[in-house]
Amino acid sequence: QLQLQESGPGLVRPSETLSLTCTVSGGSISSSSYYWAWIRQPPGKGLEWIGTIYYSGTTYYNPSLKSRVTISVDTSENQFSLKLNSVTAADTAVYHCARPRGPTVTTWVFDNWGQGTLVTVSS
Amino acid sequence: DIQMTQSPSSLSASVGDRVTITCRASQSVSNSLSWYQQEPGKAPKLLIYGASTLQSGVPSRFSGGGSGTDFTLSISSLQPEDFATYYCQQSFNAPLTFGGGTRVEIK
């Protein structure tokens, strides 16, 4: 059974870089059928897609965050990562990693999720 | 970006009630619409994709309908475990966008 687990600091200072890792178990991140994604949810608010990556390194980012976001993959560790720079309090959220059902945008609905990790941006 | 608008933002209902939630897209998304259920402190759970296809393991009391810009999620007979927040999501094109959520509360 596929499992995703987020890890990283729970507190980040304003203007610094948020860094999270998602470890995938029960399946290979290098499967040709799957992409991998980051989604966030500010406390008490709705969901926001951050971006999606293929194991080859091809990425798709939300234009609203594109200038600050980097998603990368480490196939040797079966992990993918998120970096968000120049953070502000507005970036405080629960960050989830997730796997979409298929390889095309129309199949980017998420049937496997990590439990999520709260990242607070505060000095 | 395609804007997704859900209504109502919250509702109160009793066990056994039929409940319907609406999601409207700012432009046609064909049938690229999915629904999620989220309990407090947990990750969203996929219920329906392709507007009307039930995800494996999801009870048949959940159903989805619609196409183009107007979609519905219905729960035929509300159960205690169904009290949660529900989100729609379009996957017609990137950026993927979600509705603002509908909170289903116990009356």
JSON list of C-alpha atoms in Angstrom, two decimals:
[
{"chain": "A", "resi": 1, "resn": "GLN", "atom": "CA", "xyz": [0.00, 0.00, 0.00]},
{"chain": "A", "resi": 2, "resn": "LEU", "atom": "CA", "xyz": [1.39, 3.36, -1.06]},
{"chain": "A", "resi": 3, "resn": "GLN", "atom": "CA", "xyz": [2.25, 5.72, 1.78]},
{"chain": "A", "resi": 4, "resn": "LEU", "atom": "CA", "xyz": [3.51, 9.31, 1.67]},
{"chain": "A", "resi": 5, "resn": "GLN", "atom": "CA", "xyz": [5.09, 11.08, 4.62]},
{"chain": "A", "resi": 6, "resn": "GLU", "atom": "CA", "xyz": [6.07, 14.73, 4.82]},
{"chain": "A", "resi": 7, "resn": "SER", "atom": "CA", "xyz": [9.01, 15.90, 6.91]},
{"chain": "A", "resi": 8, "resn": "GLY", "atom": "CA", "xyz": [10.73, 19.19, 7.61]},
{"chain": "A", "resi": 9, "resn": "PRO", "atom": "CA", "xyz": [10.87, 22.14, 10.00]},
{"chain": "A", "resi": 10, "resn": "GLY", "atom": "CA", "xyz": [7.62, 23.25, 11.56]},
{"chain": "A", "resi": 11, "resn": "LEU", "atom": "CA", "xyz": [8.80, 26.85, 12.00]},
{"chain": "A", "resi": 12, "resn": "VAL", "atom": "CA", "xyz": [10.39, 29.07, 9.38]},
{"chain": "A", "resi": 13, "resn": "ARG", "atom": "CA", "xyz": [11.45, 32.70, 9.79]},
{"chain": "A", "resi": 14, "resn": "PRO", "atom": "CA", "xyz": [10.00, 35.34, 7.46]},
{"chain": "A", "resi": 15, "resn": "SER", "atom": "CA", "xyz": [12.05, 35.90, 4.27]},
{"chain": "A", "resi": 16, "resn": "GLU", "atom": "CA", "xyz": [13.74, 32.50, 4.66]},
{"chain": "A", "resi": 17, "resn": "THR", "atom": "CA", "xyz": [13.22, 29.29, 2.67]},
{"chain": "A", "resi": 18, "resn": "LEU", "atom": "CA", "xyz": [10.68, 26.62, 3.55]},
{"chain": "A", "resi": 19, "resn": "SER", "atom": "CA", "xyz": [12.01, 23.13, 2.78]},
{"chain": "A", "resi": 20, "resn": "LEU", "atom": "CA", "xyz": [9.98, 19.94, 2.97]},
{"chain": "A", "resi": 21, "resn": "THR", "atom": "CA", "xyz": [10.53, 16.36, 1.85]},
{"chain": "A", "resi": 22, "resn": "CYS", "atom": "CA", "xyz": [7.99, 13.69, 1.00]},
{"chain": "A", "resi": 23, "resn": "THR", "atom": "CA", "xyz": [9.13, 10.09, 1.43]},
{"chain": "A", "resi": 24, "resn": "VAL", "atom": "CA", "xyz": [7.25, 7.54, -0.64]},
{"chain": "A", "resi": 25, "resn": "SER", "atom": "CA", "xyz": [6.95, 3.96, 0.58]},
{"chain": "A", "resi": 26, "resn": "GLY", "atom": "CA", "xyz": [5.09, 0.96, -0.81]},
{"chain": "A", "resi": 27, "resn": "GLY", "atom": "CA", "xyz": [5.85, 1.97, -4.38]},
{"chain": "A", "resi": 28, "resn": "SER", "atom": "CA", "xyz": [8.52, 3.43, -6.62]},
{"chain": "A", "resi": 29, "resn": "ILE", "atom": "CA", "xyz": [8.64, 7.15, -7.27]},
{"chain": "A", "resi": 30, "resn": "SER", "atom": "CA", "xyz": [10.13, 6.25, -10.67]},
{"chain": "A", "resi": 31, "resn": "SER", "atom": "CA", "xyz": [6.98, 4.56, -11.92]},
{"chain": "A", "resi": 32, "resn": "SER", "atom": "CA", "xyz": [6.30, 5.78, -15.43]},
{"chain": "A", "resi": 33, "resn": "SER", "atom": "CA", "xyz": [2.61, 6.19, -14.72]},
{"chain": "A", "resi": 34, "resn": "TYR", "atom": "CA", "xyz": [2.72, 8.66, -11.89]},
{"chain": "A", "resi": 35, "resn": "TYR", "atom": "CA", "xyz": [3.44, 12.22, -11.07]},
{"chain": "A", "resi": 36, "resn": "TRP", "atom": "CA", "xyz": [3.84, 13.65, -7.57]},
{"chain": "A", "resi": 37, "resn": "ALA", "atom": "CA", "xyz": [2.44, 16.85, -6.10]},
{"chain": "A", "resi": 38, "resn": "TRP", "atom": "CA", "xyz": [2.46, 19.37, -3.28]},
{"chain": "A", "resi": 39, "resn": "ILE", "atom": "CA", "xyz": [-0.78, 20.94, -2.03]},
{"chain": "A", "resi": 40, "resn": "ARG", "atom": "CA", "xyz": [-1.19, 23.32, 0.89]},
{"chain": "A", "resi": 41, "resn": "GLN", "atom": "CA", "xyz": [-4.00, 24.45, 3.16]},
{"chain": "A", "resi": 42, "resn": "PRO", "atom": "CA", "xyz": [-3.78, 27.57, 5.38]},
{"chain": "A", "resi": 43, "resn": "PRO", "atom": "CA", "xyz": [-5.39, 27.03, 8.78]},
{"chain": "A", "resi": 44, "resn": "GLY", "atom": "CA", "xyz": [-9.17, 27.12, 8.46]},
{"chain": "A", "resi": 45, "resn": "LYS", "atom": "CA", "xyz": [-9.02, 27.73, 4.71]},
{"chain": "A", "resi": 46, "resn": "GLY", "atom": "CA", "xyz": [-9.21, 25.85, 1.44]},
{"chain": "A", "resi": 47, "resn": "LEU", "atom": "CA", "xyz": [-6.76, 23.87, -0.65]},
{"chain": "A", "resi": 48, "resn": "GLU", "atom": "CA", "xyz": [-4.14, 25.30, -3.02]},
{"chain": "A", "resi": 49, "resn": "TRP", "atom": "CA", "xyz": [-2.19, 23.29, -5.58]},
{"chain": "A", "resi": 50, "resn": "ILE", "atom": "CA", "xyz": [1.49, 24.23, -5.46]},
{"chain": "A", "resi": 51, "resn": "GLY", "atom": "CA", "xyz": [2.94, 22.06, -8.21]},
{"chain": "A", "resi": 52, "resn": "THR", "atom": "CA", "xyz": [3.53, 18.64, -9.70]},
{"chain": "A", "resi": 53, "resn": "ILE", "atom": "CA", "xyz": [6.67, 16.77, -10.73]},
{"chain": "A", "resi": 54, "resn": "TYR", "atom": "CA", "xyz": [7.43, 13.71, -12.84]},
{"chain": "A", "resi": 55, "resn": "TYR", "atom": "CA", "xyz": [10.26, 11.40, -11.80]},
{"chain": "A", "resi": 56, "resn": "SER", "atom": "CA", "xyz": [12.28, 12.63, -14.78]},
{"chain": "A", "resi": 57, "resn": "GLY", "atom": "CA", "xyz": [12.25, 16.09, -13.21]},
{"chain": "A", "resi": 58, "resn": "THR", "atom": "CA", "xyz": [9.60, 17.74, -15.40]},
{"chain": "A", "resi": 59, "resn": "THR", "atom": "CA", "xyz": [7.70, 20.23, -13.27]},
{"chain": "A", "resi": 60, "resn": "TYR", "atom": "CA", "xyz": [4.44, 22.16, -13.39]},
{"chain": "A", "resi": 61, "resn": "TYR", "atom": "CA", "xyz": [3.92, 25.03, -10.97]},
{"chain": "A", "resi": 62, "resn": "ASN", "atom": "CA", "xyz": [1.02, 27.19, -9.91]},
{"chain": "A", "resi": 63, "resn": "PRO", "atom": "CA", "xyz": [1.73, 30.58, -11.54]},
{"chain": "A", "resi": 64, "resn": "SER", "atom": "CA", "xyz": [0.81, 32.32, -8.29]},
{"chain": "A", "resi": 65, "resn": "LEU", "atom": "CA", "xyz": [3.84, 30.70, -6.60]},
{"chain": "A", "resi": 66, "resn": "LYS", "atom": "CA", "xyz": [6.09, 29.91, -9.56]},
{"chain": "A", "resi": 67, "resn": "SER", "atom": "CA", "xyz": [8.65, 32.63, -8.89]},
{"chain": "A", "resi": 68, "resn": "ARG", "atom": "CA", "xyz": [9.31, 31.25, -5.39]},
{"chain": "A", "resi": 69, "resn": "VAL", "atom": "CA", "xyz": [8.86, 27.48, -5.75]},
{"chain": "A", "resi": 70, "resn": "THR", "atom": "CA", "xyz": [11.16, 24.62, -6.65]},
{"chain": "A", "resi": 71, "resn": "ILE", "atom": "CA", "xyz": [10.04, 20.99, -6.61]},
{"chain": "A", "resi": 72, "resn": "SER", "atom": "CA", "xyz": [12.67, 18.31, -7.13]},
{"chain": "A", "resi": 73, "resn": "VAL", "atom": "CA", "xyz": [12.88, 14.53, -7.03]},
{"chain": "A", "resi": 74, "resn": "ASP", "atom": "CA", "xyz": [15.48, 12.13, -5.62]},
{"chain": "A", "resi": 75, "resn": "THR", "atom": "CA", "xyz": [14.81, 8.73, -7.13]},
{"chain": "A", "resi": 76, "resn": "SER", "atom": "CA", "xyz": [17.63, 7.06, -5.15]},
{"chain": "A", "resi": 77, "resn": "GLU", "atom": "CA", "xyz": [15.88, 8.00, -1.90]},
{"chain": "A", "resi": 78, "resn": "ASN", "atom": "CA", "xyz": [12.33, 7.59, -3.27]},
{"chain": "A", "resi": 79, "resn": "GLN", "atom": "CA", "xyz": [11.62, 11.16, -2.21]},
{"chain": "A", "resi": 80, "resn": "PHE", "atom": "CA", "xyz": [10.53, 14.45, -3.68]},
{"chain": "A", "resi": 81, "resn": "SER", "atom": "CA", "xyz": [10.98, 17.85, -2.15]},
{"chain": "A", "resi": 82, "resn": "LEU", "atom": "CA", "xyz": [9.51, 21.34, -1.97]},
{"chain": "A", "resi": 83, "resn": "LYS", "atom": "CA", "xyz": [11.39, 24.60, -1.52]},
{"chain": "A", "resi": 84, "resn": "LEU", "atom": "CA", "xyz": [9.52, 27.87, -1.15]},
{"chain": "A", "resi": 85, "resn": "ASN", "atom": "CA", "xyz": [11.67, 30.95, -0.73]},
{"chain": "A", "resi": 86, "resn": "SER", "atom": "CA", "xyz": [11.04, 34.42, 0.65]},
{"chain": "A", "resi": 87, "resn": "VAL", "atom": "CA", "xyz": [8.23, 33.16, 2.87]},
{"chain": "A", "resi": 88, "resn": "THR", "atom": "CA", "xyz": [5.78, 35.40, 4.71]},
{"chain": "A", "resi": 89, "resn": "ALA", "atom": "CA", "xyz": [3.04, 34.73, 7.24]},
{"chain": "A", "resi": 90, "resn": "ALA", "atom": "CA", "xyz": [0.71, 34.07, 4.29]},
{"chain": "A", "resi": 91, "resn": "ASP", "atom": "CA", "xyz": [2.68, 30.88, 3.62]},
{"chain": "A", "resi": 92, "resn": "THR", "atom": "CA", "xyz": [1.68, 29.42, 6.99]},
{"chain": "A", "resi": 93, "resn": "ALA", "atom": "CA", "xyz": [-0.22, 26.27, 6.11]},
{"chain": "A", "resi": 94, "resn": "VAL", "atom": "CA", "xyz": [-0.47, 22.52, 6.34]},
{"chain": "A", "resi": 95, "resn": "TYR", "atom": "CA", "xyz": [1.60, 21.18, 3.45]},
{"chain": "A", "resi": 96, "resn": "HIS", "atom": "CA", "xyz": [0.55, 17.88, 1.93]},
{"chain": "A", "resi": 97, "resn": "CYS", "atom": "CA", "xyz": [2.33, 15.71, -0.59]},
{"chain": "A", "resi": 98, "resn": "ALA", "atom": "CA", "xyz": [0.05, 13.68, -2.82]},
{"chain": "A", "resi": 99, "resn": "ARG", "atom": "CA", "xyz": [-0.04, 11.41, -5.84]},
{"chain": "A", "resi": 100, "resn": "PRO", "atom": "CA", "xyz": [-2.47, 12.04, -8.69]},
{"chain": "A", "resi": 101, "resn": "ARG", "atom": "CA", "xyz": [-4.31, 9.16, -10.31]},
{"chain": "A", "resi": 102, "resn": "GLY", "atom": "CA", "xyz": [-2.63, 9.44, -13.69]},
{"chain": "A", "resi": 103, "resn": "PRO", "atom": "CA", "xyz": [-0.11, 11.12, -15.96]},
{"chain": "A", "resi": 104, "resn": "THR", "atom": "CA", "xyz": [-2.22, 13.77, -17.70]},
{"chain": "A", "resi": 105, "resn": "VAL", "atom": "CA", "xyz": [-3.68, 16.96, -16.27]},
{"chain": "A", "resi": 106, "resn": "THR", "atom": "CA", "xyz": [-7.22, 15.61, -16.55]},
{"chain": "A", "resi": 107, "resn": "THR", "atom": "CA", "xyz": [-6.17, 12.73, -14.29]},
{"chain": "A", "resi": 108, "resn": "TRP", "atom": "CA", "xyz": [-4.52, 14.98, -11.73]},
{"chain": "A", "resi": 109, "resn": "VAL", "atom": "CA", "xyz": [-6.99, 14.16, -8.99]},
{"chain": "A", "resi": 110, "resn": "PHE", "atom": "CA", "xyz": [-5.39, 12.96, -5.80]},
{"chain": "A", "resi": 111, "resn": "ASP", "atom": "CA", "xyz": [-6.09, 9.48, -4.45]},
{"chain": "A", "resi": 112, "resn": "ASN", "atom": "CA", "xyz": [-3.08, 9.21, -2.17]},
{"chain": "A", "resi": 113, "resn": "TRP", "atom": "CA", "xyz": [-2.13, 11.88, 0.37]},
{"chain": "A", "resi": 114, "resn": "GLY", "atom": "CA", "xyz": [0.41, 12.35, 3.10]},
{"chain": "A", "resi": 115, "resn": "GLN", "atom": "CA", "xyz": [-1.05, 13.29, 6.48]},
{"chain": "A", "resi": 116, "resn": "GLY", "atom": "CA", "xyz": [0.31, 16.81, 6.10]},
{"chain": "A", "resi": 117, "resn": "THR", "atom": "CA", "xyz": [2.73, 18.90, 8.12]},
{"chain": "A", "resi": 118, "resn": "LEU", "atom": "CA", "xyz": [2.03, 22.32, 9.59]},
{"chain": "A", "resi": 119, "resn": "VAL", "atom": "CA", "xyz": [4.59, 24.95, 8.73]},
{"chain": "A", "resi": 120, "resn": "THR", "atom": "CA", "xyz": [4.35, 28.22, 10.60]},
{"chain": "A", "resi": 121, "resn": "VAL", "atom": "CA", "xyz": [6.12, 31.33, 9.33]},
{"chain": "A", "resi": 122, "resn": "SER", "atom": "CA", "xyz": [6.98, 33.52, 12.28]},
{"chain": "A", "resi": 123, "resn": "SER", "atom": "CA", "xyz": [9.91, 35.34, 13.80]},
{"chain": "B", "resi": 1, "resn": "ASP", "atom": "CA", "xyz": [-7.26, 30.41, -13.74]},
{"chain": "B", "resi": 2, "resn": "ILE", "atom": "CA", "xyz": [-10.56, 28.57, -13.48]},
{"chain": "B", "resi": 3, "resn": "GLN", "atom": "CA", "xyz": [-12.47, 29.69, -10.39]},
{"chain": "B", "resi": 4, "resn": "MET", "atom": "CA", "xyz": [-14.49, 27.08, -8.52]},
{"chain": "B", "resi": 5, "resn": "THR", "atom": "CA", "xyz": [-17.42, 28.26, -6.40]},
{"chain": "B", "resi": 6, "resn": "GLN", "atom": "CA", "xyz": [-19.18, 25.97, -3.98]},
{"chain": "B", "resi": 7, "resn": "SER", "atom": "CA", "xyz": [-22.56, 26.46, -2.36]},
{"chain": "B", "resi": 8, "resn": "PRO", "atom": "CA", "xyz": [-23.59, 26.50, 0.31]},
{"chain": "B", "resi": 9, "resn": "SER", "atom": "CA", "xyz": [-20.48, 27.23, 2.36]},
{"chain": "B", "resi": 10, "resn": "SER", "atom": "CA", "xyz": [-22.03, 25.31, 5.23]},
{"chain": "B", "resi": 11, "resn": "LEU", "atom": "CA", "xyz": [-25.18, 23.39, 5.97]},
{"chain": "B", "resi": 12, "resn": "SER", "atom": "CA", "xyz": [-26.81, 21.67, 8.92]},
{"chain": "B", "resi": 13, "resn": "ALA", "atom": "CA", "xyz": [-28.49, 18.32, 8.41]},
{"chain": "B", "resi": 14, "resn": "SER", "atom": "CA", "xyz": [-29.66, 15.29, 10.33]},
{"chain": "B", "resi": 15, "resn": "VAL", "atom": "CA", "xyz": [-28.65, 11.66, 10.04]},
{"chain": "B", "resi": 16, "resn": "GLY", "atom": "CA", "xyz": [-30.69, 10.11, 7.25]},
{"chain": "B", "resi": 17, "resn": "ASP", "atom": "CA", "xyz": [-31.18, 13.36, 5.33]},
{"chain": "B", "resi": 18, "resn": "ARG", "atom": "CA", "xyz": [-30.39, 13.71, 1.64]},
{"chain": "B", "resi": 19, "resn": "VAL", "atom": "CA", "xyz": [-27.79, 16.40, 1.07]},
{"chain": "B", "resi": 20, "resn": "THR", "atom": "CA", "xyz": [-26.73, 18.10, -2.16]},
{"chain": "B", "resi": 21, "resn": "ILE", "atom": "CA", "xyz": [-23.70, 20.39, -2.61]},
{"chain": "B", "resi": 22, "resn": "THR", "atom": "CA", "xyz": [-23.14, 22.45, -5.72]},
{"chain": "B", "resi": 23, "resn": "CYS", "atom": "CA", "xyz": [-19.90, 23.42, -7.45]},
{"chain": "B", "resi": 24, "resn": "ARG", "atom": "CA", "xyz": [-19.78, 25.92, -10.30]},
{"chain": "B", "resi": 25, "resn": "ALA", "atom": "CA", "xyz": [-16.76, 26.52, -12.56]},
{"chain": "B", "resi": 26, "resn": "SER", "atom": "CA", "xyz": [-16.00, 29.92, -14.11]},
{"chain": "B", "resi": 27, "resn": "GLN", "atom": "CA", "xyz": [-15.62, 28.20, -17.49]},
{"chain": "B", "resi": 28, "resn": "SER", "atom": "CA", "xyz": [-16.32, 24.75, -18.81]},
{"chain": "B", "resi": 29, "resn": "VAL", "atom": "CA", "xyz": [-14.22, 21.96, -17.28]},
{"chain": "B", "resi": 30, "resn": "SER", "atom": "CA", "xyz": [-16.00, 19.24, -19.28]},
{"chain": "B", "resi": 31, "resn": "ASN", "atom": "CA", "xyz": [-16.23, 16.35, -16.80]},
{"chain": "B", "resi": 32, "resn": "SER", "atom": "CA", "xyz": [-12.84, 16.98, -15.16]},
{"chain": "B", "resi": 33, "resn": "LEU", "atom": "CA", "xyz": [-14.32, 17.54, -11.74]},
{"chain": "B", "resi": 34, "resn": "SER", "atom": "CA", "xyz": [-13.62, 15.65, -8.55]},
{"chain": "B", "resi": 35, "resn": "TRP", "atom": "CA", "xyz": [-14.92, 15.75, -4.98]},
{"chain": "B", "resi": 36, "resn": "TYR", "atom": "CA", "xyz": [-13.07, 15.25, -1.70]},
{"chain": "B", "resi": 37, "resn": "GLN", "atom": "CA", "xyz": [-14.13, 14.76, 1.89]},
{"chain": "B", "resi": 38, "resn": "GLN", "atom": "CA", "xyz": [-11.96, 16.16, 4.67]},
{"chain": "B", "resi": 39, "resn": "GLU", "atom": "CA", "xyz": [-12.36, 15.45, 8.37]},
{"chain": "B", "resi": 40, "resn": "PRO", "atom": "CA", "xyz": [-10.71, 17.82, 10.88]},
{"chain": "B", "resi": 41, "resn": "GLY", "atom": "CA", "xyz": [-6.98, 17.26, 11.15]},
{"chain": "B", "resi": 42, "resn": "LYS", "atom": "CA", "xyz": [-6.89, 14.75, 8.31]},
{"chain": "B", "resi": 43, "resn": "ALA", "atom": "CA", "xyz": [-5.90, 14.75, 4.67]},
{"chain": "B", "resi": 44, "resn": "PRO", "atom": "CA", "xyz": [-8.63, 15.05, 2.05]},
{"chain": "B", "resi": 45, "resn": "LYS", "atom": "CA", "xyz": [-10.09, 11.78, 0.80]},
{"chain": "B", "resi": 46, "resn": "LEU", "atom": "CA", "xyz": [-11.03, 11.37, -2.86]},
{"chain": "B", "resi": 47, "resn": "LEU", "atom": "CA", "xyz": [-14.70, 10.49, -3.25]},
{"chain": "B", "resi": 48, "resn": "ILE", "atom": "CA", "xyz": [-15.56, 11.05, -6.91]},
{"chain": "B", "resi": 49, "resn": "TYR", "atom": "CA", "xyz": [-13.61, 11.84, -10.08]},
{"chain": "B", "resi": 50, "resn": "GLY", "atom": "CA", "xyz": [-14.63, 12.41, -13.65]},
{"chain": "B", "resi": 51, "resn": "ALA", "atom": "CA", "xyz": [-17.69, 14.18, -12.25]},
{"chain": "B", "resi": 52, "resn": "SER", "atom": "CA", "xyz": [-19.54, 10.94, -11.49]},
{"chain": "B", "resi": 53, "resn": "THR", "atom": "CA", "xyz": [-17.12, 8.02, -11.02]},
{"chain": "B", "resi": 54, "resn": "LEU", "atom": "CA", "xyz": [-17.05, 6.70, -7.48]},
{"chain": "B", "resi": 55, "resn": "GLN", "atom": "CA", "xyz": [-13.56, 6.10, -6.12]},
{"chain": "B", "resi": 56, "resn": "SER", "atom": "CA", "xyz": [-12.95, 2.52, -5.02]},
{"chain": "B", "resi": 57, "resn": "GLY", "atom": "CA", "xyz": [-14.15, 1.88, -1.47]},
{"chain": "B", "resi": 58, "resn": "VAL", "atom": "CA", "xyz": [-16.43, 4.91, -1.28]},
{"chain": "B", "resi": 59, "resn": "PRO", "atom": "CA", "xyz": [-19.99, 4.11, -0.17]},
{"chain": "B", "resi": 60, "resn": "SER", "atom": "CA", "xyz": [-22.67, 4.15, -2.85]},
{"chain": "B", "resi": 61, "resn": "ARG", "atom": "CA", "xyz": [-24.70, 6.75, -0.95]},
{"chain": "B", "resi": 62, "resn": "PHE", "atom": "CA", "xyz": [-22.29, 9.29, -2.50]},
{"chain": "B", "resi": 63, "resn": "SER", "atom": "CA", "xyz": [-22.98, 10.33, -6.07]},
{"chain": "B", "resi": 64, "resn": "GLY", "atom": "CA", "xyz": [-21.81, 13.05, -8.40]},
{"chain": "B", "resi": 65, "resn": "GLY", "atom": "CA", "xyz": [-23.33, 14.66, -11.43]},
{"chain": "B", "resi": 66, "resn": "GLY", "atom": "CA", "xyz": [-23.04, 17.46, -13.92]},
{"chain": "B", "resi": 67, "resn": "SER", "atom": "CA", "xyz": [-20.78, 18.55, -16.73]},
{"chain": "B", "resi": 68, "resn": "GLY", "atom": "CA", "xyz": [-19.47, 21.76, -18.20]},
{"chain": "B", "resi": 69, "resn": "THR", "atom": "CA", "xyz": [-19.77, 24.36, -15.47]},
{"chain": "B", "resi": 70, "resn": "ASP", "atom": "CA", "xyz": [-22.31, 23.00, -12.99]},
{"chain": "B", "resi": 71, "resn": "PHE", "atom": "CA", "xyz": [-21.79, 19.98, -10.77]},
{"chain": "B", "resi": 72, "resn": "THR", "atom": "CA", "xyz": [-23.37, 18.37, -7.75]},
{"chain": "B", "resi": 73, "resn": "LEU", "atom": "CA", "xyz": [-22.33, 16.03, -4.96]},
{"chain": "B", "resi": 74, "resn": "SER", "atom": "CA", "xyz": [-25.19, 14.21, -3.29]},
{"chain": "B", "resi": 75, "resn": "ILE", "atom": "CA", "xyz": [-25.31, 12.07, -0.19]},
{"chain": "B", "resi": 76, "resn": "SER", "atom": "CA", "xyz": [-28.49, 9.99, -0.29]},
{"chain": "B", "resi": 77, "resn": "SER", "atom": "CA", "xyz": [-28.77, 9.24, 3.43]},
{"chain": "B", "resi": 78, "resn": "LEU", "atom": "CA", "xyz": [-26.39, 11.15, 5.68]},
{"chain": "B", "resi": 79, "resn": "GLN", "atom": "CA", "xyz": [-24.44, 9.01, 8.13]},
{"chain": "B", "resi": 80, "resn": "PRO", "atom": "CA", "xyz": [-22.61, 10.17, 11.30]},
{"chain": "B", "resi": 81, "resn": "GLU", "atom": "CA", "xyz": [-19.24, 9.69, 9.61]},
{"chain": "B", "resi": 82, "resn": "ASP", "atom": "CA", "xyz": [-20.25, 12.01, 6.75]},
{"chain": "B", "resi": 83, "resn": "PHE", "atom": "CA", "xyz": [-20.11, 15.16, 8.86]},
{"chain": "B", "resi": 84, "resn": "ALA", "atom": "CA", "xyz": [-17.04, 16.79, 7.35]},
{"chain": "B", "resi": 85, "resn": "THR", "atom": "CA", "xyz": [-15.98, 19.44, 4.84]},
{"chain": "B", "resi": 86, "resn": "TYR", "atom": "CA", "xyz": [-16.30, 18.73, 1.13]},
{"chain": "B", "resi": 87, "resn": "TYR", "atom": "CA", "xyz": [-14.23, 20.26, -1.68]},
{"chain": "B", "resi": 88, "resn": "CYS", "atom": "CA", "xyz": [-14.53, 20.18, -5.44]},
{"chain": "B", "resi": 89, "resn": "GLN", "atom": "CA", "xyz": [-11.48, 20.36, -7.72]},
{"chain": "B", "resi": 90, "resn": "GLN", "atom": "CA", "xyz": [-11.12, 20.92, -11.44]},
{"chain": "B", "resi": 91, "resn": "SER", "atom": "CA", "xyz": [-8.44, 19.11, -13.42]},
{"chain": "B", "resi": 92, "resn": "PHE", "atom": "CA", "xyz": [-9.39, 20.44, -16.84]},
{"chain": "B", "resi": 93, "resn": "ASN", "atom": "CA", "xyz": [-6.24, 22.52, -16.98]},
{"chain": "B", "resi": 94, "resn": "ALA", "atom": "CA", "xyz": [-3.44, 23.87, -14.84]},
{"chain": "B", "resi": 95, "resn": "PRO", "atom": "CA", "xyz": [-3.35, 25.51, -12.44]},
{"chain": "B", "resi": 96, "resn": "LEU", "atom": "CA", "xyz": [-5.53, 22.98, -10.68]},
{"chain": "B", "resi": 97, "resn": "THR", "atom": "CA", "xyz": [-8.06, 24.79, -8.51]},
{"chain": "B", "resi": 98, "resn": "PHE", "atom": "CA", "xyz": [-10.34, 23.86, -5.65]},
{"chain": "B", "resi": 99, "resn": "GLY", "atom": "CA", "xyz": [-13.63, 25.18, -4.41]},
{"chain": "B", "resi": 100, "resn": "GLY", "atom": "CA", "xyz": [-13.80, 26.96, -1.08]},
{"chain": "B", "resi": 101, "resn": "GLY", "atom": "CA", "xyz": [-15.40, 24.03, 0.69]},
{"chain": "B", "resi": 102, "resn": "THR", "atom": "CA", "xyz": [-18.79, 23.10, 2.15]},
{"chain": "B", "resi": 103, "resn": "ARG", "atom": "CA", "xyz": [-18.96, 22.21, 5.82]},
{"chain": "B", "resi": 104, "resn": "VAL", "atom": "CA", "xyz": [-21.65, 19.67, 6.66]},
{"chain": "B", "resi": 105, "resn": "GLU", "atom": "CA", "xyz": [-22.66, 19.94, 10.30]},
{"chain": "B", "resi": 106, "resn": "ILE", "atom": "CA", "xyz": [-25.00, 18.01, 12.55]},
{"chain": "B", "resi": 107, "resn": "LYS", "atom": "CA", "xyz": [-28.40, 19.64, 13.07]}
]
